[in-house]
mmCIF file of C-alpha atoms in Angstrom:
data_model
loop_
_atom_site.group_PDB
_atom_site.id
_atom_site.type_symbol
_atom_site.label_atom_id
_atom_site.label_comp_id
_atom_site.label_asym_id
_atom_site.label_seq_id
_atom_site.Cartn_x
_atom_site.Cartn_y
_atom_site.Cartn_z
ATOM 1 C CA MET A 19 50.154 51.128 171.389
ATOM 2 C CA PRO A 20 51.640 54.419 170.088
ATOM 3 C CA THR A 21 49.617 57.502 170.562
ATOM 4 C CA ALA A 22 48.449 59.730 167.740
ATOM 5 C CA CYS A 23 51.170 62.211 168.602
ATOM 6 C CA GLU A 24 53.867 59.564 168.376
ATOM 7 C CA MET A 25 52.492 58.380 165.028
ATOM 8 C CA SER A 26 52.626 61.916 163.684
ATOM 9 C CA LEU A 27 56.239 62.311 164.794
ATOM 10 C CA ARG A 28 57.203 59.045 163.070
ATOM 11 C CA VAL A 29 55.588 60.191 159.802
ATOM 12 C CA LEU A 30 57.381 63.522 160.011
ATOM 13 C CA ASN A 31 60.756 61.820 160.614
ATOM 14 C CA GLN A 32 60.263 59.472 157.645
ATOM 15 C CA SER A 33 59.287 62.373 155.397
ATOM 16 C CA SER A 34 62.336 64.334 156.504
ATOM 17 C CA ARG A 35 64.677 61.424 155.685
ATOM 18 C CA MET A 36 63.076 60.968 152.253
ATOM 19 C CA PHE A 37 63.478 64.698 151.541
ATOM 20 C CA ARG A 38 67.173 64.602 152.523
ATOM 21 C CA VAL A 39 67.772 61.582 150.258
ATOM 22 C CA ARG A 40 66.012 63.223 147.335
ATOM 23 C CA PHE A 41 67.813 66.503 147.875
ATOM 24 C CA SER A 42 71.229 64.767 147.999
ATOM 25 C CA LEU A 43 70.530 62.872 144.758
ATOM 26 C CA ARG A 44 69.510 66.052 142.961
ATOM 27 C CA ALA A 45 72.605 67.861 144.186
ATOM 28 C CA PHE A 46 74.786 64.977 143.078
ATOM 29 C CA LEU A 47 73.252 64.903 139.611
ATOM 30 C CA LEU A 48 73.580 68.670 139.318
ATOM 31 C CA LEU A 49 77.251 68.588 140.336
ATOM 32 C CA LEU A 50 77.860 65.714 137.916
ATOM 33 C CA PHE A 51 76.287 67.718 135.090
ATOM 34 C CA ILE A 52 78.362 70.829 135.911
ATOM 35 C CA ALA A 53 81.578 68.777 136.100
ATOM 36 C CA SER A 54 80.788 67.123 132.748
ATOM 37 C CA LEU A 55 80.097 70.507 131.181
ATOM 38 C CA ILE A 56 83.375 71.968 132.478
ATOM 39 C CA GLY A 57 85.316 68.909 131.318
ATOM 40 C CA SER A 58 83.715 69.065 127.884
ATOM 41 C CA ASN A 59 84.566 72.761 127.525
ATOM 42 C CA LEU A 60 88.172 72.191 128.602
ATOM 43 C CA PHE A 61 88.552 69.296 126.150
ATOM 44 C CA THR A 62 87.043 71.370 123.327
ATOM 45 C CA ALA A 63 89.380 74.283 124.113
ATOM 46 C CA TRP A 64 92.364 71.920 124.109
ATOM 47 C CA GLN A 65 91.300 70.477 120.751
ATOM 48 C CA LEU A 66 90.843 73.964 119.255
ATOM 49 C CA GLY A 67 94.286 75.028 120.506
ATOM 50 C CA LYS A 68 95.838 71.933 118.967
ATOM 51 C CA VAL A 69 94.089 72.571 115.638
ATOM 52 C CA ARG A 70 95.285 76.208 115.655
ATOM 53 C CA GLU A 71 98.868 75.078 116.252
ATOM 54 C CA GLU A 72 98.644 72.508 113.449
ATOM 55 C CA ASN A 73 97.124 75.094 111.083
ATOM 56 C CA ALA A 74 99.830 77.622 111.950
ATOM 57 C CA GLN A 75 102.530 75.021 111.280
ATOM 58 C CA MET A 76 100.894 74.036 108.005
ATOM 59 C CA ARG A 77 100.681 77.682 106.923
ATOM 60 C CA LYS A 78 104.387 78.079 107.624
ATOM 61 C CA GLU A 79 105.276 74.948 105.653
ATOM 62 C CA LEU A 80 103.131 76.030 102.710
ATOM 63 C CA GLY A 81 104.425 79.599 102.788
ATOM 64 C CA TYR A 82 101.243 81.465 103.682
ATOM 65 C CA LEU A 83 101.823 85.096 104.547
ATOM 66 C CA VAL A 84 100.522 86.219 107.921
ATOM 67 C CA VAL A 85 100.792 90.018 108.129
ATOM 68 C CA SER A 86 101.551 90.580 111.801
ATOM 69 C CA ASP A 87 102.308 94.306 111.391
ATOM 70 C CA PRO A 88 100.605 96.121 108.462
ATOM 71 C CA THR A 89 102.937 99.119 108.909
ATOM 72 C CA LYS A 90 106.000 97.007 108.072
ATOM 73 C CA VAL A 91 107.244 94.930 105.155
ATOM 74 C CA ASN A 92 106.237 91.295 105.777
ATOM 75 C CA VAL A 93 108.061 88.499 103.943
ATOM 76 C CA VAL A 94 107.699 84.721 104.036
ATOM 77 C CA ALA A 95 109.472 82.176 101.830
ATOM 78 C CA VAL A 96 107.380 79.798 99.737
ATOM 79 C CA PRO A 97 108.803 76.281 99.192
ATOM 80 C CA THR A 98 109.542 75.516 95.532
ATOM 81 C CA TYR A 99 111.522 72.226 95.559
ATOM 82 C CA GLU A 100 113.108 73.258 92.265
ATOM 83 C CA ASP A 101 116.743 73.978 91.505
ATOM 84 C CA MET A 102 117.737 77.659 91.285
ATOM 85 C CA LEU A 103 114.196 78.871 91.949
ATOM 86 C CA TRP A 104 113.135 80.888 95.003
ATOM 87 C CA ARG A 105 109.784 82.365 95.906
ATOM 88 C CA TRP A 106 108.293 84.691 98.532
ATOM 89 C CA ARG A 107 105.019 86.223 99.522
ATOM 90 C CA ILE A 108 105.699 89.847 100.351
ATOM 91 C CA TYR A 109 103.546 92.635 101.727
ATOM 92 C CA VAL A 110 104.525 96.287 101.191
ATOM 93 C CA PRO A 111 102.645 98.667 103.538
ATOM 94 C CA GLN A 112 100.546 101.562 102.321
ATOM 95 C CA GLY A 113 102.358 104.781 101.593
ATOM 96 C CA HIS A 114 105.613 103.044 100.644
ATOM 97 C CA SER A 115 107.176 102.406 97.256
ATOM 98 C CA LEU A 116 110.334 100.307 97.238
ATOM 99 C CA TRP A 117 112.994 99.052 94.860
ATOM 100 C CA ILE A 118 113.508 95.358 94.202
ATOM 101 C CA CYS A 119 117.228 95.099 93.462
ATOM 102 C CA GLY A 120 119.377 92.345 91.990
ATOM 103 C CA SER A 121 123.056 91.702 91.390
ATOM 104 C CA THR A 122 124.876 88.800 89.719
ATOM 105 C CA ARG A 123 128.455 89.562 90.691
ATOM 106 C CA ASP A 124 130.686 90.270 93.688
ATOM 107 C CA VAL A 125 128.266 88.991 96.317
ATOM 108 C CA PRO A 126 129.464 89.952 99.826
ATOM 109 C CA GLN A 127 129.073 87.877 102.978
ATOM 110 C CA ILE A 128 126.978 90.604 104.581
ATOM 111 C CA GLY A 129 125.207 93.726 103.309
ATOM 112 C CA VAL A 130 124.571 94.570 99.665
ATOM 113 C CA THR A 131 126.657 95.655 96.703
ATOM 114 C CA ASP A 132 126.919 98.961 94.857
ATOM 115 C CA SER A 133 126.600 97.239 91.479
ATOM 116 C CA TYR A 134 122.970 96.357 90.808
ATOM 117 C CA SER A 135 119.852 96.854 88.707
ATOM 118 C CA SER A 136 116.407 97.579 90.129
ATOM 119 C CA ALA A 137 112.658 97.684 89.504
ATOM 120 C CA THR A 138 109.808 99.278 91.448
ATOM 121 C CA LEU A 139 107.816 97.473 94.110
ATOM 122 C CA THR A 140 104.732 99.462 95.097
ATOM 123 C CA GLU A 141 102.386 98.970 98.056
ATOM 124 C CA GLY A 142 100.349 95.773 98.176
ATOM 125 C CA GLU A 143 100.806 92.026 98.497
ATOM 126 C CA TYR A 144 102.809 90.054 95.938
ATOM 127 C CA LEU A 145 104.039 86.620 95.040
ATOM 128 C CA LEU A 146 107.680 87.272 94.172
ATOM 129 C CA THR A 147 109.789 84.755 92.245
ATOM 130 C CA ALA A 148 113.517 84.717 91.565
ATOM 131 C CA ALA A 149 114.969 82.219 89.106
ATOM 132 C CA ILE A 150 118.323 81.617 87.421
ATOM 133 C CA ARG A 151 117.651 80.415 83.890
ATOM 134 C CA PRO A 152 119.306 80.665 80.446
ATOM 135 C CA ASP A 153 117.999 83.390 78.139
ATOM 136 C CA ARG A 154 117.155 82.842 74.487
ATOM 137 C CA HIS A 155 120.865 83.051 73.631
ATOM 138 C CA GLY A 156 121.780 80.398 76.163
ATOM 139 C CA LYS A 157 123.374 82.834 78.614
ATOM 140 C CA TRP A 158 122.504 82.715 82.280
ATOM 141 C CA GLN A 159 120.312 85.432 83.745
ATOM 142 C CA LEU A 160 118.515 86.135 87.004
ATOM 143 C CA THR A 161 114.835 86.985 86.610
ATOM 144 C CA VAL A 162 112.760 88.442 89.421
ATOM 145 C CA ALA A 163 109.036 88.434 88.651
ATOM 146 C CA ARG A 164 105.815 89.449 90.354
ATOM 147 C CA GLN A 165 102.230 90.121 89.305
ATOM 148 C CA GLY A 166 102.320 92.842 86.728
ATOM 149 C CA GLY A 167 105.969 92.737 85.727
ATOM 150 C CA SER A 168 109.446 91.273 85.922
ATOM 151 C CA ALA A 169 113.080 92.342 85.786
ATOM 152 C CA SER A 170 116.059 90.395 84.435
ATOM 153 C CA PHE A 171 119.673 90.717 85.521
ATOM 154 C CA GLY A 172 122.290 89.250 83.190
ATOM 155 C CA PHE A 173 125.566 87.583 84.155
ATOM 156 C CA GLY A 174 128.481 89.508 82.657
ATOM 157 C CA GLY A 175 131.724 87.939 81.431
ATOM 158 C CA ASP A 176 132.520 84.799 83.391
ATOM 159 C CA ASP A 177 130.210 85.651 86.319
ATOM 160 C CA GLY A 178 128.034 82.647 85.518
ATOM 161 C CA THR A 179 130.778 80.064 85.118
ATOM 162 C CA TRP A 180 130.165 78.758 88.651
ATOM 163 C CA ILE A 181 126.822 77.420 87.397
ATOM 164 C CA ASP A 182 128.329 75.723 84.331
ATOM 165 C CA GLU A 183 131.150 74.206 86.382
ATOM 166 C CA GLY A 184 128.755 72.880 89.002
ATOM 167 C CA LEU A 185 130.803 74.252 91.882
ATOM 168 C CA GLY A 186 127.824 74.408 94.220
ATOM 169 C CA TRP A 187 126.799 77.291 96.422
ATOM 170 C CA GLU A 188 125.586 78.348 99.826
ATOM 171 C CA SER A 189 122.386 80.348 100.113
ATOM 172 C CA MET A 190 120.284 82.373 102.527
ATOM 173 C CA GLN A 191 116.612 83.050 101.863
ATOM 174 C CA ALA A 192 114.633 85.524 103.969
ATOM 175 C CA GLY A 193 111.404 84.405 105.610
ATOM 176 C CA THR A 194 112.281 80.699 105.699
ATOM 177 C CA GLY A 195 110.000 78.926 108.156
ATOM 178 C CA THR A 196 108.351 82.068 109.517
ATOM 179 C CA THR A 197 107.244 85.536 108.467
ATOM 180 C CA GLU A 198 110.054 88.092 108.602
ATOM 181 C CA VAL A 199 109.118 91.686 109.411
ATOM 182 C CA LEU A 200 111.231 94.557 108.047
ATOM 183 C CA ASP A 201 110.986 98.234 108.884
ATOM 184 C CA PRO A 202 110.577 100.129 105.558
ATOM 185 C CA ASP A 203 112.575 103.021 107.010
ATOM 186 C CA GLN A 204 115.528 100.759 107.847
ATOM 187 C CA LEU A 205 116.088 99.006 104.549
ATOM 188 C CA PRO A 206 117.877 97.443 102.621
ATOM 189 C CA GLY A 207 116.667 93.984 103.495
ATOM 190 C CA VAL A 208 118.203 90.961 101.745
ATOM 191 C CA LEU A 209 115.743 88.425 100.321
ATOM 192 C CA LEU A 210 118.281 86.086 98.720
ATOM 193 C CA ARG A 211 122.029 85.668 98.983
ATOM 194 C CA VAL A 212 123.650 82.930 96.883
ATOM 195 C CA ARG A 213 127.433 82.629 97.095
ATOM 196 C CA ALA A 214 129.313 80.299 94.757
ATOM 197 C CA MET A 215 131.851 77.849 96.144
ATOM 198 C CA VAL A 216 135.465 77.721 94.967
ATOM 199 C CA LYS A 217 138.010 74.942 94.989
ATOM 200 C CA THR A 218 140.814 75.166 97.512
ATOM 201 C CA ALA A 219 144.393 74.009 97.022
ATOM 202 C CA THR A 220 143.480 70.673 98.637
ATOM 203 C CA GLY A 221 140.597 70.124 96.225
ATOM 204 C CA SER A 222 137.856 70.804 98.769
ATOM 205 C CA MET A 223 135.100 73.361 98.278
ATOM 206 C CA SER A 224 134.670 76.527 100.331
ATOM 207 C CA SER A 225 132.969 79.923 100.151
ATOM 208 C CA PRO A 226 135.545 82.702 99.830
ATOM 209 C CA SER A 227 135.635 85.964 101.718
ATOM 210 C CA PRO A 228 134.759 88.794 101.388
ATOM 211 C CA THR A 229 133.086 88.539 97.964
ATOM 212 C CA THR A 230 132.418 85.813 95.457
ATOM 213 C CA LYS A 231 130.315 85.074 92.393
ATOM 214 C CA GLY A 232 126.624 84.433 92.893
ATOM 215 C CA VAL A 233 123.357 86.345 93.047
ATOM 216 C CA LEU A 234 121.902 88.847 95.461
ATOM 217 C CA VAL A 235 118.282 90.003 95.683
ATOM 218 C CA TRP A 236 117.121 92.666 98.128
ATOM 219 C CA ILE A 237 114.556 95.369 98.695
ATOM 220 C CA SER A 238 115.517 98.965 99.270
ATOM 221 C CA LYS A 239 113.932 102.372 99.815
ATOM 222 C CA ARG A 240 113.358 104.430 96.694
#
């Protein structure tokens, strides 16, 4: 028959084993909770990153202007899905007043031309639209419009015949797909360059060099 001392030792051993089991279960549950919390946070961060990427892509496709540098000119193209119509959102930094310039003849492959008309473009954010449309007399003209005003640039002589003859054209529009940043002290910056095609001796179409008919829209320092 076990003595009282032996009985006490048995009770103490059983209590110790029960404590170890309980302590291990609590630790396991605590670790499980911490792991679940970390996993949930990581999954939420991944979802937020994915949503940000999708929103950024959607903003690009819709032509939202994200001003990455408020000291520079920021330009992004806005989709129009309409023939001979182009649109931009443009930000002009504080302390700067620019010219919006247009030409409807002798469009070079690079750079700008010396023959042009212009209108002011003061500091602020604008929705800028350029469109080739007939005027009230049925003659083609380029109109560049923004909030608060517009400027029209007529086609002289036979400069607009490429439109009537349907020769086609090649074009470059600034800010397509992403915001383009321009230093206001290093302008001009071309917004739109449309160069009319011509027929070659073989009947194919090509864009001539160095200049051709078309339209040119750019911003320049005043």
